XYZ file of C-alpha atoms in Angstrom:
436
model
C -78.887 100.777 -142.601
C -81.855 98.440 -140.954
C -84.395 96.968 -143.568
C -81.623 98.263 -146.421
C -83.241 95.170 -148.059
C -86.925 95.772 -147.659
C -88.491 97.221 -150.562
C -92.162 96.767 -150.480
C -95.098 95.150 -148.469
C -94.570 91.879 -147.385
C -91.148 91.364 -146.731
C -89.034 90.517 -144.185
C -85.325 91.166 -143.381
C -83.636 89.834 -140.672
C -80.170 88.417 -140.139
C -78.799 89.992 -143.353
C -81.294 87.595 -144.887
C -84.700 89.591 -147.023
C -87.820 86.896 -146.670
C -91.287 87.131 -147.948
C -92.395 88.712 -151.392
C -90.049 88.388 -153.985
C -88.101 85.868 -152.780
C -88.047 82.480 -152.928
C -89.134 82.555 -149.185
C -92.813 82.979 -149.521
C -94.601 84.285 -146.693
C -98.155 82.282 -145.609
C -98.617 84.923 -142.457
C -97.069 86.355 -140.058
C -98.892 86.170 -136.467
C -98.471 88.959 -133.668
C -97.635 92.032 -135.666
C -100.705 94.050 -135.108
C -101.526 91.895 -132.133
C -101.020 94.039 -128.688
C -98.610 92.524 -126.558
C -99.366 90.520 -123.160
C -100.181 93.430 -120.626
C -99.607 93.126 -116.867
C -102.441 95.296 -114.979
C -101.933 96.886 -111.941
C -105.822 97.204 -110.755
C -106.368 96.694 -107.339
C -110.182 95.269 -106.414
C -111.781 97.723 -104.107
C -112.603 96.212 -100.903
C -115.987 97.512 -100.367
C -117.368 97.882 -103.595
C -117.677 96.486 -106.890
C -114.834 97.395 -109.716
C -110.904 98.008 -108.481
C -108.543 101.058 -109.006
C -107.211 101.518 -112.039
C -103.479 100.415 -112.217
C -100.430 100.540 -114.083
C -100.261 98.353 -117.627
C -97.151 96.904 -118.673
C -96.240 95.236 -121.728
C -94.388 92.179 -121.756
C -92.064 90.690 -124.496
C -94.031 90.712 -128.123
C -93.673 86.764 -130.099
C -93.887 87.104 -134.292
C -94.449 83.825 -135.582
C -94.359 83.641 -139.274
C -94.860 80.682 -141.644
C -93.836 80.069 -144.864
C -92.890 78.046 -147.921
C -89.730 77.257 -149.383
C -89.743 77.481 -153.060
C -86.494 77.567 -155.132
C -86.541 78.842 -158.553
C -84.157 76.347 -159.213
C -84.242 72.525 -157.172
C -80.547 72.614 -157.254
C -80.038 75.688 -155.016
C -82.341 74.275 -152.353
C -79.434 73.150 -150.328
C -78.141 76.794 -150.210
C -81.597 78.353 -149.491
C -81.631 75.798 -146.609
C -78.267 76.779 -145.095
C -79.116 80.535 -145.768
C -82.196 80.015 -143.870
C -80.372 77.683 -141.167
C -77.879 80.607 -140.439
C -80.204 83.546 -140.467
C -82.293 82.008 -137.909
C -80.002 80.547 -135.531
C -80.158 81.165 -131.636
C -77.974 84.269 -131.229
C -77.424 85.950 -127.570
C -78.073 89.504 -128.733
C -81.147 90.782 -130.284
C -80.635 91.735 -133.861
C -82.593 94.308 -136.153
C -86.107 92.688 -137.761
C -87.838 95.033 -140.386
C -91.156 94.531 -141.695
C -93.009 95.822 -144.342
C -97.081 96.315 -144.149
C -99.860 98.317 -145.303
C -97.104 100.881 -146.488
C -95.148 101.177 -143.249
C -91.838 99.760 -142.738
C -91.286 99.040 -138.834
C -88.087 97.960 -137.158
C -87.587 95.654 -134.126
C -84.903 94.324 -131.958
C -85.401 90.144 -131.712
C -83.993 87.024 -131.107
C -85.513 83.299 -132.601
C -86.355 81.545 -130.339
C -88.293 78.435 -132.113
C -87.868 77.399 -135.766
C -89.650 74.237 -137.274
C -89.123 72.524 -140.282
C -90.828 69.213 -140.511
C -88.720 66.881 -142.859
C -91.929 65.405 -145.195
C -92.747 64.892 -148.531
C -92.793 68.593 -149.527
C -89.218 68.845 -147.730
C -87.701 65.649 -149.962
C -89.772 67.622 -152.905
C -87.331 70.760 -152.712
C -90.387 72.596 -151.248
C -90.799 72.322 -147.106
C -93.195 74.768 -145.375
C -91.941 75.296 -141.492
C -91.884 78.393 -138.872
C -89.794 80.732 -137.376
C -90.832 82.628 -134.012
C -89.127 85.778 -132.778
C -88.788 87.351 -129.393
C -88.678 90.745 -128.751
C -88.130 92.353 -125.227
C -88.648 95.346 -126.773
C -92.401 95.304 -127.699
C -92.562 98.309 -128.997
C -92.184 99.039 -133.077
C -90.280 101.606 -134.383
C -89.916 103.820 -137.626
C -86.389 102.442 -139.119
C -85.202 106.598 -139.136
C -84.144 108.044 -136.446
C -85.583 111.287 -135.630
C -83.204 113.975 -134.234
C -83.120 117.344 -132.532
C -80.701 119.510 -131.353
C -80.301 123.042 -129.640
C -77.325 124.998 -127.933
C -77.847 126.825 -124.683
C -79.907 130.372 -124.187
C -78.387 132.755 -126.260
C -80.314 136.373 -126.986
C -80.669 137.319 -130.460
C -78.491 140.083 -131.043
C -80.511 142.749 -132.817
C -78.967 145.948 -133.729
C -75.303 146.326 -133.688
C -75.185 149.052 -131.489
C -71.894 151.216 -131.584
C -69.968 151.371 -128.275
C -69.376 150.085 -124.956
C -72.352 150.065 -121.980
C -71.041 153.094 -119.634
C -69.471 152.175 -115.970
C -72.736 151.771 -113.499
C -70.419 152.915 -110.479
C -69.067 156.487 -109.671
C -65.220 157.103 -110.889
C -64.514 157.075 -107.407
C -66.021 153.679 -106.760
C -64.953 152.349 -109.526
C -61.141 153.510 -109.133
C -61.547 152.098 -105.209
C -61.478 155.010 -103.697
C -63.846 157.993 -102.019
C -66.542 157.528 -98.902
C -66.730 154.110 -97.753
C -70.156 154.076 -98.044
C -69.514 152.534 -101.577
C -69.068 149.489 -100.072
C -70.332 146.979 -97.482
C -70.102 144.215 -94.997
C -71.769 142.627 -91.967
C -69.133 143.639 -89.353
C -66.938 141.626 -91.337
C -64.336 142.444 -93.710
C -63.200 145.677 -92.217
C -63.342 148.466 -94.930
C -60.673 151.301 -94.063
C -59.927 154.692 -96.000
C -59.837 158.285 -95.744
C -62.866 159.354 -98.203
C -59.920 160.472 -100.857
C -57.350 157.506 -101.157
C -57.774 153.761 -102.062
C -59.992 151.757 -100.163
C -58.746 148.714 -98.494
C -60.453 145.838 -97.062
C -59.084 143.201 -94.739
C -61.235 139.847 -94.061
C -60.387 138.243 -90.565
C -63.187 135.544 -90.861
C -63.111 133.245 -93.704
C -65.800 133.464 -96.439
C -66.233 136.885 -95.283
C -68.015 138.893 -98.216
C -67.458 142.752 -99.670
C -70.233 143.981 -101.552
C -70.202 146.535 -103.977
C -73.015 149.142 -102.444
C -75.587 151.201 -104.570
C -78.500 152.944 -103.497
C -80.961 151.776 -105.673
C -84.441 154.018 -106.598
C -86.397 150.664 -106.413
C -85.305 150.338 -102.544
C -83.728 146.768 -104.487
C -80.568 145.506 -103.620
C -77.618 146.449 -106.246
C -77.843 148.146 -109.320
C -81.485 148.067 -111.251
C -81.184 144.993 -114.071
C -83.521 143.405 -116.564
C -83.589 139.402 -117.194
C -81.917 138.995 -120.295
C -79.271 142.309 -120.169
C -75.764 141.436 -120.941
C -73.795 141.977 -117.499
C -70.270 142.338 -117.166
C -68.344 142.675 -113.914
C -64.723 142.833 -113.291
C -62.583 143.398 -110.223
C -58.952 144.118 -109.340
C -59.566 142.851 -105.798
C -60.151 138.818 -106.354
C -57.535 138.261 -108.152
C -54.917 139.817 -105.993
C -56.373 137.634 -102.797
C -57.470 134.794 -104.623
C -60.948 135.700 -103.777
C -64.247 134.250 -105.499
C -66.314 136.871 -107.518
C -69.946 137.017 -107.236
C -73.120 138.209 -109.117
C -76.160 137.817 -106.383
C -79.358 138.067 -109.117
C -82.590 139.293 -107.154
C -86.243 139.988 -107.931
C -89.135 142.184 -107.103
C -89.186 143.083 -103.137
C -85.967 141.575 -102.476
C -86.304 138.265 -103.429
C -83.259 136.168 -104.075
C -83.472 134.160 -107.136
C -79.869 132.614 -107.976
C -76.475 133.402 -107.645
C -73.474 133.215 -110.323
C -70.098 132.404 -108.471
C -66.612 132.254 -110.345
C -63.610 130.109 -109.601
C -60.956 131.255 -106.698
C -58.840 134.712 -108.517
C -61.257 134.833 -111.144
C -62.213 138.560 -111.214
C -64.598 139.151 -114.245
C -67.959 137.333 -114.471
C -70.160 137.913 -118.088
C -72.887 136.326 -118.459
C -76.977 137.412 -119.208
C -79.193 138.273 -116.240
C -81.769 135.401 -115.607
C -85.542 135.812 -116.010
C -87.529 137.701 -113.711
C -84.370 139.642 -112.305
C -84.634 143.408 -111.186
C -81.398 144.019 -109.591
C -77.944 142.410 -109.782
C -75.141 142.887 -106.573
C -71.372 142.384 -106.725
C -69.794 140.578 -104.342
C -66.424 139.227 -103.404
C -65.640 136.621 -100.842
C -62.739 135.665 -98.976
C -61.868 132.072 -98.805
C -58.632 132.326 -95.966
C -58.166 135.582 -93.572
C -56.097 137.920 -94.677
C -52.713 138.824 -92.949
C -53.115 142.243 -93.795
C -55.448 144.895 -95.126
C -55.580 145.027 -99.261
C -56.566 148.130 -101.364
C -60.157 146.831 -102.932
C -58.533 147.971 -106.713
C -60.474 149.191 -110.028
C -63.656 147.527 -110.431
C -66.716 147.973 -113.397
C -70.504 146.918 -113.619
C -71.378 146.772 -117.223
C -75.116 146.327 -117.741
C -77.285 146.131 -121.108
C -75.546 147.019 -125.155
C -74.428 150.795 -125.104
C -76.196 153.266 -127.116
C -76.387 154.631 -130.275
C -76.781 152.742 -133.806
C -73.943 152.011 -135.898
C -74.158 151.918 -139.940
C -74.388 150.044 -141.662
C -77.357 148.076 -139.966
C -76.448 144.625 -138.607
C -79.159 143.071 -137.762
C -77.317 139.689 -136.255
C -77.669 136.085 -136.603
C -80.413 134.136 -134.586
C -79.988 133.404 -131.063
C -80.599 130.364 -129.233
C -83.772 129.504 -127.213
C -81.962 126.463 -125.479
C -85.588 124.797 -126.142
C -86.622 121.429 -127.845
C -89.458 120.237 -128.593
C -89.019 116.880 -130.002
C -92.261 115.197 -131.876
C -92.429 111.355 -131.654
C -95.377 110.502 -134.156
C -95.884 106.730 -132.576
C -98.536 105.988 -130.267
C -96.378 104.845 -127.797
C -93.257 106.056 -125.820
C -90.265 106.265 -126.572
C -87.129 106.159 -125.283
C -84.472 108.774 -126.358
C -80.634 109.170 -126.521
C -79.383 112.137 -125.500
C -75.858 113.914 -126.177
C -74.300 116.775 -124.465
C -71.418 117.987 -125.972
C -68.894 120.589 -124.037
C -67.345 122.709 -123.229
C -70.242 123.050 -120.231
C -70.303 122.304 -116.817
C -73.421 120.073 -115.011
C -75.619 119.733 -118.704
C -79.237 119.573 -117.492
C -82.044 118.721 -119.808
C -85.642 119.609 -118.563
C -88.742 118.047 -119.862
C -90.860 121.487 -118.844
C -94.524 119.403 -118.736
C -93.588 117.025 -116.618
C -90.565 118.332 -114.608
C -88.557 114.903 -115.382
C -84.679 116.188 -115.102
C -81.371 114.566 -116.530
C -78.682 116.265 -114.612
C -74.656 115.638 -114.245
C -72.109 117.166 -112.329
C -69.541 116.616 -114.612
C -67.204 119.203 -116.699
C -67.610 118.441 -120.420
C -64.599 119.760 -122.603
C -65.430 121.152 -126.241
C -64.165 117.182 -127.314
C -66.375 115.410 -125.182
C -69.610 113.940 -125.574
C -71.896 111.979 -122.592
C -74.504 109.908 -124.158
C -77.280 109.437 -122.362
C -79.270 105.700 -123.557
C -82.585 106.194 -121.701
C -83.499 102.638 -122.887
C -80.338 101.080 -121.694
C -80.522 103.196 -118.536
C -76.506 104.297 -119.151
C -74.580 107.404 -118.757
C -70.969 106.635 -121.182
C -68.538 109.936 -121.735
C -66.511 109.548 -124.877
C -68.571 106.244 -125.675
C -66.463 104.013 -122.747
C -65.885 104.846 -119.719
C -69.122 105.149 -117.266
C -70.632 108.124 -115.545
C -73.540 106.871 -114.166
C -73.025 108.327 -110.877
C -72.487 111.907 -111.955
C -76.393 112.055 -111.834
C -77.447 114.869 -109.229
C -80.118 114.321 -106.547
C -82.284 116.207 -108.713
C -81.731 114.008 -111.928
C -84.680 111.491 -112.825
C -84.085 107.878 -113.254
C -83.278 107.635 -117.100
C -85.558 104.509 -118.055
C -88.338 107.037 -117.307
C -87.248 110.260 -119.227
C -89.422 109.033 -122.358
C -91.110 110.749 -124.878
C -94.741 110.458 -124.933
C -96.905 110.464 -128.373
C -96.529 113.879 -129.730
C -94.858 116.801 -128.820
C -92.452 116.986 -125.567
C -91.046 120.366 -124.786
C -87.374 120.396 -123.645
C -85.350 123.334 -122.108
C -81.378 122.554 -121.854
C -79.844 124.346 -119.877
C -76.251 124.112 -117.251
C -74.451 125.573 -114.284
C -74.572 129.822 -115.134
C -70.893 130.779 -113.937
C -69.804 128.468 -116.760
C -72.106 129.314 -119.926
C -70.642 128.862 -123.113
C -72.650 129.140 -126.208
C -70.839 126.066 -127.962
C -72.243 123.606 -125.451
C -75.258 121.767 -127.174
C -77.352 118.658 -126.501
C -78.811 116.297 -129.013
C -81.624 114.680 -129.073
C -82.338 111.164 -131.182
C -85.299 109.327 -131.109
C -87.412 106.753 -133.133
C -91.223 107.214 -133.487
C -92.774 104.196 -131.624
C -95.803 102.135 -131.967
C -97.457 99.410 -130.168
């Protein structure tokens, strides 16, 4: 773990190396710690009067420069306290951790050294040299050395009650069987719908992506059957399947208006999921993908909405359900950036920050074994830790340098396409207060 070493103010660890109090590397001060860093301003001077418009600030690289004395406990180990000293500040191509310990917080930062002096006088041939070491960091930000984390699986509703039962059949027995007046069903012009009122129904599509829609005449004057956001809905047909048709759940809200739609893959014919907010009716559908040779009975089909009825003892009351919400707190005073972690099985994760509308997004198909790590710092997209997927960012997905979290709370709602919901998809969130 960073700053393992580090137990109390005034010290130092870098380069597996602890300096400072303690030691036998005595710390005279340590310059730029508290210091803000160089800031770039963006004003622009306004052309007709006096002051400018405010701009943009941007903090440049933070330099530490500390000094300090050499003083062995024993003159024969200088020679080792030298070479320790020699290796542990040695020009290096990555950043490595720096921890420091003051006034009671412990801070870690990523840094190279970039200048180290050690004039060769009469306290050096004494055993006892005083020198320099200065630190870059591209990073000026400080962070806590713990990493913060938060984590939350996708919308699930709390169960409640354990109700006995199944939810009753929202269609007649003679829709629902596939047969009776035609007036059951639907289309514009195309499919054709044929029957005799008393036998199966059949349906033939002639134009493809041609759509037959399960008809109800609703009290509301609503499309489809009357719905609630959150109701469990369950809809299953014999007649997608058998063509290799799509099956569809068109979700709609107060006078008519469309809100989303919940398609399944080609022969899929049963679609569960939970009705979204602000629904009040929900409409079956199945489309054609290729025209059909030859008219098809349209088959058994069921519209489960809502729990059943009736309690069943003894009382279960359930386990929690998921809000799909985060809300993590970075106690810094400056941003900071995050790494984020969707695990499967879910298709395109999204993660919404819902103050400020910024949106990571991928159209990708996670499996329950994968992960895609998300370094907002870095500004990389890895699945599995390797191979890239950088370009699996949708149009609507935010750059990820600027998906930060701000100084206190940012609310987070995680979230991924509906026809695929599974409630062991999760994201992660991991963070490290910041400070400038």
């Amino acid at each position: 773990m960073a700053g393992d070493l580090v137990t109390q103010d005034g010290q130092i660890q870098f380069g597996g190396v602890l300096f400072g109090e303690t030691t036998e590397y005595v710390g005279d001060q340590l310059t730029g710690w508290d210091d803000l860093p160089d800031l770039d301003v963006g004003s622009v001077p306004m052309p007709t009067q006096h002051g400018a418009w405010p701009g943009s600030l941007l903090a440049g690289t933070r330099e530490l420069q500390w000094d300090f004395t050499v003083l062995p406990d024993d003159l024969a180990t200088f020679p080792q306290l030298l070479a320790r000293l020699r290796a542990a500040t040695a020009p290096t191509p990555d950043e490595r951790d720096l921890v420091v310990q003051l006034a009671g917080a412990r801070r870690l930062m990523r840094g190279r050294v970039i200048r180290r002096s050690l004039p060769a006088d009469r306290q050096y041939t004494r055993g006892e040299p005083s020198g320099s070491v200065v630190w870059q960091c591209s990073d000026p930000r400080r962070y806590d050395v713990t990493e913060s984390e938060s984590r939350t699986a996708l919308p699930a509703r709390e169960p409640g009650l354990e109700w006995s039962g199944q939810p009753e059949n929202q269609m007649s027995a003679q829709q629902a069987a596939g047969t009776g007046p035609l007036y059951g069903w639907w289309s514009d012009v195309d499919p054709v719908i044929t029957g005799d009122g008393v036998g199966p129904a059949s349906v033939k599509a002639t134009v493809a992506g041609s759509e037959l829609v399960w008809s109800f005449d609703n009290p509301n004057g609503d499309y489809g059957w009357p719905v609630q956001g959150g109701d469990p809905v369950n809809f299953t047909n014999a007649l997608a399947p058998a063509v290799g048709g799509v099956t569809v759940l068109n979700w709609w809200g107060p006078g008519n208006t469309y809100l989303d739609q919940t398609v399944s893959l080609e022969g899929i014919g049963t679609l569960s999921l939970v009705a979204p907010e602000g629904a009040v009716s929900v409409q079956p559908i199945v489309s054609f993908p290729t025209v059909m040779a030859s008219p098809v009975p349209i088959g058994t089909a069921s519209l489960r909405i809502g729990t059943g009825e009736g309690l069943g003892y003894p009382v279960d009351y359930g386990t929690p359900g998921s809000t799909g919400n985060v809300a993590p707190l970075n106690m810094g005073d400056a941003p900071a950036h995050p790494v984020v972690e969707f695990r499967g099985p879910v298709v395109r994760p999204r993660l919404t920050q819902t103050g400020t509308g910024r949106v990571l997004e991928y159209d990708i198909t996670l499996t329950e074994s994968d992960v895609l790590r998300v370094d907002c710092a870095a500004g990389t997209v890895k699945l599995n830790g390797t191979a890239s997927r950088l370009y699996t960012a949708t149009k609507a997905s935010h750059p990820e340098q600027v998906f930060t979290l701000e100084p206190g709370e940012t609310p987070m709602a995680f979230r991924c396409a509906n026809q695929f919901y599974d409630p062991a998809a999760s994201v992660t969130v991991r963070w490290r207060n910041a400070y400038w």
